[in-house]
Amino acid sequence: MASLKKTKLNHNRMLIIDAHSHLWLQQDTSWNGKPIRSLKNGRSLFLGEEVQMLPPFIIDGRNTAEVFLSNMDYAQVAAAVVVQEFIDGIQNDYLSDVSQHYPNRFITCGMANYLQDGFYEEVETLIRKKGFRGIAIPGHRLLGRSLTSVEMMKMFHLMEDNDVFLSITLEDGFGQIAQLREVIAECPRLRIAIGHLGMANPPLSPPWENEQWRQQIMLAREPKVMVESGGITWLYNSEFYPFPSAIRAIREAADLVGWKKLMWGSDYPRTITAITYRMSYDFVTKSNELSDAEKQLFLGENAHQFYGFSNLTELPYIKNMSE
């Protein structure tokens, strides 16, 4: 494992690791009977509506590792975890290639079709033959399937025995929180990263006043459970930069579980249709409400330890032409 001292070479003198990002060659899938397709100029047909899925300069719809690496190099992000979502289609073949080509920059997650029985064998292949170090479950899209089914629990035991981490986003309500508690009790050595800071923008109240959100975050009081903030700039998009309520949500989560339990995530690329990639974390570095030590833990050091990145790339600061 690379030393933290060696890797702190970005403009803010901090190690930055992105714990939640996405890659795909093409969106060509459906969700709940509605199509999702890549179009031109960064747009996609998404559940019957044309939306700006990618920045408009990505004209071919290909959300590739090379484009992401260019953004990472510019923003001085040393490494990233690539998760998966049903709305992008299953990208196992591509992400396996990405992890092999860029082992020092990306850790990628495999994903199976959990909506059909028999996914255990698929996950076993992803782990034993494809070498995935993480498995992603978009829990909020399981359409009522339980995290504690016989097949799910068999899969979690397989992951625990092979030190493969779980990246998961939970649905609204208390149901999956209780189910994940059962998973944690059954598989105490399974590393788990809960996504989107527990979806920290309930519409009826601030998240820190919502018991459902608090219970989800408090799952990270368990030794092997972490929370990452992927998409928090999207959750507070209406407020926009510098996202003061996002800072408040991060602080409230830290009050519940401690700063060593939280990790930054961008939800790249969808979030950078509104802001730049650097802006997806520098609202944290520029905040006067967080200490330098808190920023360092949240933005990189916690992810460095949890995911086990090694041989991280040293990224020099390249000033803008306008500076």
GROMACS .gro file of C-alpha atoms in nm:
model
  323
    1MET     CA    1   0.000   0.000   0.000
    2ALA     CA    2   0.137   0.340  -0.098
    3SER     CA    3   0.223   0.575   0.183
    4LEU     CA    4  -0.001   0.875   0.230
    5LYS     CA    5   0.300   1.103   0.252
    6LYS     CA    6   0.412   1.005  -0.097
    7THR     CA    7   0.073   1.064  -0.258
    8LYS     CA    8  -0.017   1.406  -0.115
    9LEU     CA    9   0.094   1.607  -0.416
   10ASN     CA   10  -0.219   1.783  -0.537
   11HIS     CA   11  -0.275   2.159  -0.526
   12ASN     CA   12  -0.448   2.132  -0.188
   13ARG     CA   13  -0.176   1.901  -0.051
   14MET     CA   14  -0.435   1.629   0.004
   15LEU     CA   15  -0.488   1.277  -0.123
   16ILE     CA   16  -0.816   1.272  -0.319
   17ILE     CA   17  -0.993   0.943  -0.399
   18ASP     CA   18  -1.338   0.920  -0.558
   19ALA     CA   19  -1.544   0.645  -0.393
   20HIS     CA   20  -1.841   0.657  -0.634
   21SER     CA   21  -1.824   0.694  -1.011
   22HIS     CA   22  -1.967   0.532  -1.326
   23LEU     CA   23  -1.829   0.428  -1.665
   24TRP     CA   24  -1.995   0.279  -1.972
   25LEU     CA   25  -1.932   0.236  -2.341
   26GLN     CA   26  -2.297   0.281  -2.430
   27GLN     CA   27  -2.630   0.292  -2.254
   28ASP     CA   28  -2.858   0.038  -2.417
   29THR     CA   29  -3.096  -0.105  -2.161
   30SER     CA   30  -3.435  -0.057  -1.997
   31TRP     CA   31  -3.569  -0.008  -1.650
   32ASN     CA   32  -3.917  -0.105  -1.536
   33GLY     CA   33  -4.022  -0.146  -1.899
   34LYS     CA   34  -3.894   0.193  -2.016
   35PRO     CA   35  -3.593   0.231  -2.250
   36ILE     CA   36  -3.259   0.395  -2.175
   37ARG     CA   37  -3.044   0.469  -2.480
   38SER     CA   38  -2.738   0.680  -2.555
   39LEU     CA   39  -2.809   0.958  -2.805
   40LYS     CA   40  -2.573   1.223  -2.945
   41ASN     CA   41  -2.412   1.526  -2.779
   42GLY     CA   42  -2.415   1.374  -2.432
   43ARG     CA   43  -2.788   1.314  -2.427
   44SER     CA   44  -2.978   0.996  -2.348
   45LEU     CA   45  -3.331   0.871  -2.382
   46PHE     CA   46  -3.404   0.807  -2.016
   47LEU     CA   47  -3.733   0.645  -1.916
   48GLY     CA   48  -3.921   0.817  -2.196
   49GLU     CA   49  -3.753   1.157  -2.165
   50GLU     CA   50  -3.451   1.306  -2.341
   51VAL     CA   51  -3.201   1.426  -2.080
   52GLN     CA   52  -2.846   1.559  -2.067
   53MET     CA   53  -2.677   1.249  -1.925
   54LEU     CA   54  -2.318   1.355  -2.005
   55PRO     CA   55  -2.144   1.686  -2.071
   56PRO     CA   56  -2.235   1.801  -2.425
   57PHE     CA   57  -1.876   1.772  -2.551
   58ILE     CA   58  -1.895   1.393  -2.514
   59ILE     CA   59  -2.071   1.376  -2.847
   60ASP     CA   60  -2.057   0.998  -2.903
   61GLY     CA   61  -2.220   0.895  -2.573
   62ARG     CA   62  -1.914   0.693  -2.469
   63ASN     CA   63  -1.839   0.751  -2.102
   64THR     CA   64  -1.490   0.601  -2.112
   65ALA     CA   65  -1.209   0.553  -1.863
   66GLU     CA   66  -0.980   0.769  -2.076
   67VAL     CA   67  -1.211   1.072  -2.060
   68PHE     CA   68  -1.254   1.019  -1.688
   69LEU     CA   69  -0.878   0.992  -1.638
   70SER     CA   70  -0.832   1.326  -1.812
   71ASN     CA   71  -1.078   1.479  -1.564
   72MET     CA   72  -0.909   1.303  -1.274
   73ASP     CA   73  -0.563   1.422  -1.378
   74TYR     CA   74  -0.684   1.780  -1.413
   75ALA     CA   75  -0.862   1.771  -1.076
   76GLN     CA   76  -0.572   1.579  -0.915
   77VAL     CA   77  -0.788   1.285  -0.811
   78ALA     CA   78  -0.549   0.996  -0.757
   79ALA     CA   79  -0.792   0.706  -0.800
   80ALA     CA   80  -1.159   0.617  -0.827
   81VAL     CA   81  -1.400   0.337  -0.743
   82VAL     CA   82  -1.634   0.257  -1.033
   83VAL     CA   83  -1.972   0.122  -0.924
   84GLN     CA   84  -2.264   0.009  -1.139
   85GLU     CA   85  -2.635   0.090  -1.174
   86PHE     CA   86  -2.912  -0.089  -1.363
   87ILE     CA   87  -3.000   0.233  -1.550
   88ASP     CA   88  -2.662   0.220  -1.729
   89GLY     CA   89  -2.685  -0.147  -1.824
   90ILE     CA   90  -2.452  -0.414  -1.692
   91GLN     CA   91  -2.095  -0.316  -1.783
   92ASN     CA   92  -1.895  -0.610  -1.646
   93ASP     CA   93  -1.689  -0.682  -1.959
   94TYR     CA   94  -1.583  -0.321  -2.002
   95LEU     CA   95  -1.509  -0.261  -1.634
   96SER     CA   96  -1.302  -0.578  -1.614
   97ASP     CA   97  -1.087  -0.440  -1.898
   98VAL     CA   98  -1.064  -0.100  -1.726
   99SER     CA   99  -0.933  -0.249  -1.402
  100GLN     CA  100  -0.674  -0.451  -1.592
  101HIS     CA  101  -0.553  -0.157  -1.800
  102TYR     CA  102  -0.546   0.096  -1.513
  103PRO     CA  103  -0.492  -0.105  -1.191
  104ASN     CA  104  -0.341   0.191  -1.003
  105ARG     CA  105  -0.623   0.431  -1.091
  106PHE     CA  106  -0.945   0.228  -1.080
  107ILE     CA  107  -1.109  -0.035  -0.862
  108THR     CA  108  -1.424  -0.151  -1.041
  109CYS     CA  109  -1.735  -0.328  -0.917
  110GLY     CA  110  -1.911  -0.613  -1.092
  111MET     CA  111  -2.289  -0.642  -1.098
  112ALA     CA  112  -2.536  -0.924  -1.169
  113ASN     CA  113  -2.904  -0.922  -1.260
  114TYR     CA  114  -3.043  -0.960  -0.909
  115LEU     CA  115  -3.400  -0.943  -1.043
  116GLN     CA  116  -3.372  -1.300  -1.171
  117ASP     CA  117  -3.291  -1.614  -0.975
  118GLY     CA  118  -2.953  -1.772  -1.042
  119PHE     CA  119  -2.739  -1.460  -1.004
  120TYR     CA  120  -2.509  -1.630  -0.751
  121GLU     CA  121  -2.329  -1.823  -1.025
  122GLU     CA  122  -2.280  -1.499  -1.219
  123VAL     CA  123  -2.130  -1.326  -0.916
  124GLU     CA  124  -1.906  -1.625  -0.851
  125THR     CA  125  -1.770  -1.589  -1.206
  126LEU     CA  126  -1.719  -1.215  -1.157
  127ILE     CA  127  -1.513  -1.280  -0.845
  128ARG     CA  128  -1.324  -1.599  -0.928
  129LYS     CA  129  -1.265  -1.552  -1.302
  130LYS     CA  130  -1.301  -1.179  -1.370
  131GLY     CA  131  -1.121  -1.072  -1.052
  132PHE     CA  132  -1.361  -0.800  -0.942
  133ARG     CA  133  -1.269  -0.658  -0.601
  134GLY     CA  134  -1.617  -0.518  -0.540
  135ILE     CA  135  -1.979  -0.604  -0.619
  136ALA     CA  136  -2.242  -0.333  -0.665
  137ILE     CA  137  -2.608  -0.365  -0.570
  138PRO     CA  138  -2.847  -0.080  -0.657
  139GLY     CA  139  -3.074  -0.175  -0.370
  140HIS     CA  140  -3.321   0.101  -0.448
  141ARG     CA  141  -3.399  -0.077  -0.779
  142LEU     CA  142  -3.455  -0.431  -0.653
  143LEU     CA  143  -3.834  -0.403  -0.691
  144GLY     CA  144  -3.908  -0.566  -0.358
  145ARG     CA  145  -3.645  -0.841  -0.370
  146SER     CA  146  -3.495  -0.899  -0.027
  147LEU     CA  147  -3.130  -0.852   0.065
  148THR     CA  148  -3.167  -1.147   0.303
  149SER     CA  149  -3.294  -1.408   0.057
  150VAL     CA  150  -3.113  -1.743   0.057
  151GLU     CA  151  -2.931  -1.659  -0.267
  152MET     CA  152  -2.834  -1.311  -0.152
  153MET     CA  153  -2.693  -1.440   0.176
  154LYS     CA  154  -2.499  -1.711  -0.009
  155MET     CA  155  -2.350  -1.437  -0.228
  156PHE     CA  156  -2.257  -1.222   0.072
  157HIS     CA  157  -2.078  -1.515   0.234
  158LEU     CA  158  -1.885  -1.570  -0.090
  159MET     CA  159  -1.785  -1.202  -0.094
  160GLU     CA  160  -1.682  -1.210   0.272
  161ASP     CA  161  -1.469  -1.522   0.221
  162ASN     CA  162  -1.291  -1.359  -0.077
  163ASP     CA  163  -1.255  -1.011   0.078
  164VAL     CA  164  -1.473  -0.855  -0.192
  165PHE     CA  165  -1.648  -0.537  -0.080
  166LEU     CA  166  -2.015  -0.448  -0.129
  167SER     CA  167  -2.117  -0.112  -0.276
  168ILE     CA  168  -2.487  -0.056  -0.212
  169THR     CA  169  -2.751   0.214  -0.232
  170LEU     CA  170  -3.057   0.157  -0.015
  171GLU     CA  171  -3.420   0.231  -0.100
  172ASP     CA  172  -3.639   0.470   0.097
  173GLY     CA  173  -3.787   0.337   0.417
  174PHE     CA  174  -3.662   0.119   0.701
  175GLY     CA  175  -3.700  -0.218   0.527
  176GLN     CA  176  -3.357  -0.247   0.365
  177ILE     CA  177  -3.191  -0.089   0.669
  178ALA     CA  178  -3.318  -0.380   0.879
  179GLN     CA  179  -3.219  -0.628   0.609
  180LEU     CA  180  -2.867  -0.488   0.587
  181ARG     CA  181  -2.837  -0.516   0.965
  182GLU     CA  182  -2.908  -0.888   0.924
  183VAL     CA  183  -2.643  -0.913   0.652
  184ILE     CA  184  -2.388  -0.739   0.876
  185ALA     CA  185  -2.467  -0.974   1.166
  186GLU     CA  186  -2.439  -1.279   0.941
  187CYS     CA  187  -2.124  -1.160   0.758
  188PRO     CA  188  -1.933  -0.939   1.005
  189ARG     CA  189  -1.613  -0.938   0.795
  190LEU     CA  190  -1.788  -0.815   0.479
  191ARG     CA  191  -1.672  -0.466   0.387
  192ILE     CA  192  -1.972  -0.247   0.296
  193ALA     CA  193  -1.988   0.103   0.144
  194ILE     CA  194  -2.332   0.265   0.163
  195GLY     CA  195  -2.385   0.512  -0.121
  196HIS     CA  196  -2.514   0.864  -0.172
  197LEU     CA  197  -2.469   0.963   0.195
  198GLY     CA  198  -2.793   0.777   0.261
  199MET     CA  199  -2.972   0.991  -0.001
  200ALA     CA  200  -2.929   1.295   0.220
  201ASN     CA  201  -3.209   1.517   0.090
  202PRO     CA  202  -3.549   1.382   0.204
  203PRO     CA  203  -3.809   1.620   0.056
  204LEU     CA  204  -4.006   1.685   0.373
  205SER     CA  205  -3.726   1.774   0.612
  206PRO     CA  206  -3.348   1.811   0.635
  207PRO     CA  207  -3.190   1.465   0.655
  208TRP     CA  208  -3.053   1.519   1.003
  209GLU     CA  209  -3.414   1.556   1.126
  210ASN     CA  210  -3.519   1.232   0.952
  211GLU     CA  211  -3.494   0.912   1.157
  212GLN     CA  212  -3.475   0.694   0.846
  213TRP     CA  213  -3.165   0.879   0.727
  214ARG     CA  214  -3.010   0.869   1.073
  215GLN     CA  215  -3.065   0.493   1.104
  216GLN     CA  216  -2.908   0.434   0.763
  217ILE     CA  217  -2.600   0.641   0.845
  218MET     CA  218  -2.566   0.472   1.185
  219LEU     CA  219  -2.513   0.138   1.010
  220ALA     CA  220  -2.157   0.268   0.974
  221ARG     CA  221  -2.107   0.228   1.348
  222GLU     CA  222  -2.037  -0.135   1.259
  223PRO     CA  223  -1.661  -0.202   1.216
  224LYS     CA  224  -1.662  -0.290   0.844
  225VAL     CA  225  -1.927  -0.042   0.721
  226MET     CA  226  -1.857   0.296   0.560
  227VAL     CA  227  -2.071   0.567   0.400
  228GLU     CA  228  -1.974   0.748   0.078
  229SER     CA  229  -2.123   1.069  -0.054
  230GLY     CA  230  -2.159   0.989  -0.424
  231GLY     CA  231  -2.391   1.238  -0.593
  232ILE     CA  232  -2.425   1.478  -0.302
  233THR     CA  233  -2.386   1.775  -0.539
  234TRP     CA  234  -2.678   1.631  -0.737
  235LEU     CA  235  -2.886   1.593  -0.419
  236TYR     CA  236  -2.832   1.964  -0.350
  237ASN     CA  237  -2.827   2.079  -0.711
  238SER     CA  238  -3.111   2.326  -0.652
  239GLU     CA  239  -2.897   2.497  -0.388
  240PHE     CA  240  -2.588   2.482  -0.612
  241TYR     CA  241  -2.224   2.559  -0.543
  242PRO     CA  242  -2.081   2.583  -0.277
  243PHE     CA  243  -2.356   2.353  -0.143
  244PRO     CA  244  -2.377   2.472   0.221
  245SER     CA  245  -2.650   2.220   0.309
  246ALA     CA  246  -2.433   1.939   0.169
  247ILE     CA  247  -2.158   2.046   0.409
  248ARG     CA  248  -2.417   2.043   0.689
  249ALA     CA  249  -2.529   1.691   0.594
  250ILE     CA  250  -2.170   1.566   0.591
  251ARG     CA  251  -2.107   1.719   0.933
  252GLU     CA  252  -2.427   1.568   1.073
  253ALA     CA  253  -2.327   1.226   0.941
  254ALA     CA  254  -1.984   1.266   1.103
  255ASP     CA  255  -2.153   1.350   1.434
  256LEU     CA  256  -2.336   1.016   1.413
  257VAL     CA  257  -2.050   0.786   1.311
  258GLY     CA  258  -1.722   0.982   1.317
  259TRP     CA  259  -1.505   1.124   1.040
  260LYS     CA  260  -1.318   0.797   0.984
  261LYS     CA  261  -1.641   0.642   0.854
  262LEU     CA  262  -1.713   0.883   0.567
  263MET     CA  263  -1.576   0.898   0.212
  264TRP     CA  264  -1.619   1.144  -0.072
  265GLY     CA  265  -1.777   1.034  -0.400
  266SER     CA  266  -1.864   1.235  -0.710
  267ASP     CA  267  -2.122   1.022  -0.898
  268TYR     CA  268  -1.929   1.111  -1.214
  269PRO     CA  269  -2.027   1.170  -1.494
  270ARG     CA  270  -2.390   1.272  -1.442
  271THR     CA  271  -2.304   1.535  -1.183
  272ILE     CA  272  -2.064   1.720  -1.413
  273THR     CA  273  -2.337   1.829  -1.650
  274ALA     CA  274  -2.397   2.109  -1.397
  275ILE     CA  275  -2.051   2.161  -1.245
  276THR     CA  276  -1.691   2.068  -1.322
  277TYR     CA  277  -1.538   1.755  -1.178
  278ARG     CA  278  -1.308   1.958  -0.952
  279MET     CA  279  -1.609   2.149  -0.817
  280SER     CA  280  -1.760   1.817  -0.705
  281TYR     CA  281  -1.506   1.808  -0.422
  282ASP     CA  282  -1.351   2.153  -0.386
  283PHE     CA  283  -1.662   2.286  -0.213
  284VAL     CA  284  -1.529   2.067   0.068
  285THR     CA  285  -1.167   2.185   0.049
  286LYS     CA  286  -1.281   2.549   0.048
  287SER     CA  287  -1.527   2.513   0.336
  288ASN     CA  288  -1.443   2.700   0.655
  289GLU     CA  289  -1.669   2.467   0.855
  290LEU     CA  290  -1.438   2.165   0.832
  291SER     CA  291  -1.087   2.123   0.970
  292ASP     CA  292  -0.796   2.018   0.751
  293ALA     CA  293  -0.783   1.684   0.931
  294GLU     CA  294  -1.155   1.622   0.864
  295LYS     CA  295  -1.113   1.712   0.497
  296GLN     CA  296  -0.816   1.478   0.458
  297LEU     CA  297  -1.005   1.185   0.607
  298PHE     CA  298  -1.320   1.246   0.405
  299LEU     CA  299  -1.161   1.324   0.069
  300GLY     CA  300  -0.904   1.048   0.049
  301GLU     CA  301  -0.744   0.887   0.349
  302ASN     CA  302  -1.050   0.684   0.454
  303ALA     CA  303  -1.101   0.549   0.100
  304HIS     CA  304  -0.730   0.473   0.071
  305GLN     CA  305  -0.753   0.245   0.374
  306PHE     CA  306  -1.097   0.095   0.309
  307TYR     CA  307  -1.047  -0.004  -0.056
  308GLY     CA  308  -0.675  -0.084  -0.033
  309PHE     CA  309  -0.545   0.124  -0.321
  310SER     CA  310  -0.173   0.081  -0.389
  311ASN     CA  311   0.094   0.253  -0.600
  312LEU     CA  312  -0.112   0.568  -0.633
  313THR     CA  313  -0.019   0.815  -0.905
  314GLU     CA  314   0.142   1.144  -0.810
  315LEU     CA  315  -0.042   1.424  -0.991
  316PRO     CA  316   0.122   1.767  -1.028
  317TYR     CA  317  -0.087   2.082  -1.029
  318ILE     CA  318  -0.125   2.230  -1.378
  319LYS     CA  319  -0.247   2.586  -1.363
  320ASN     CA  320  -0.523   2.711  -1.588
  321MET     CA  321  -0.431   2.936  -1.880
  322SER     CA  322  -0.656   3.202  -1.725
  323GLU     CA  323  -0.463   3.208  -1.396
   0.00000   0.00000   0.00000
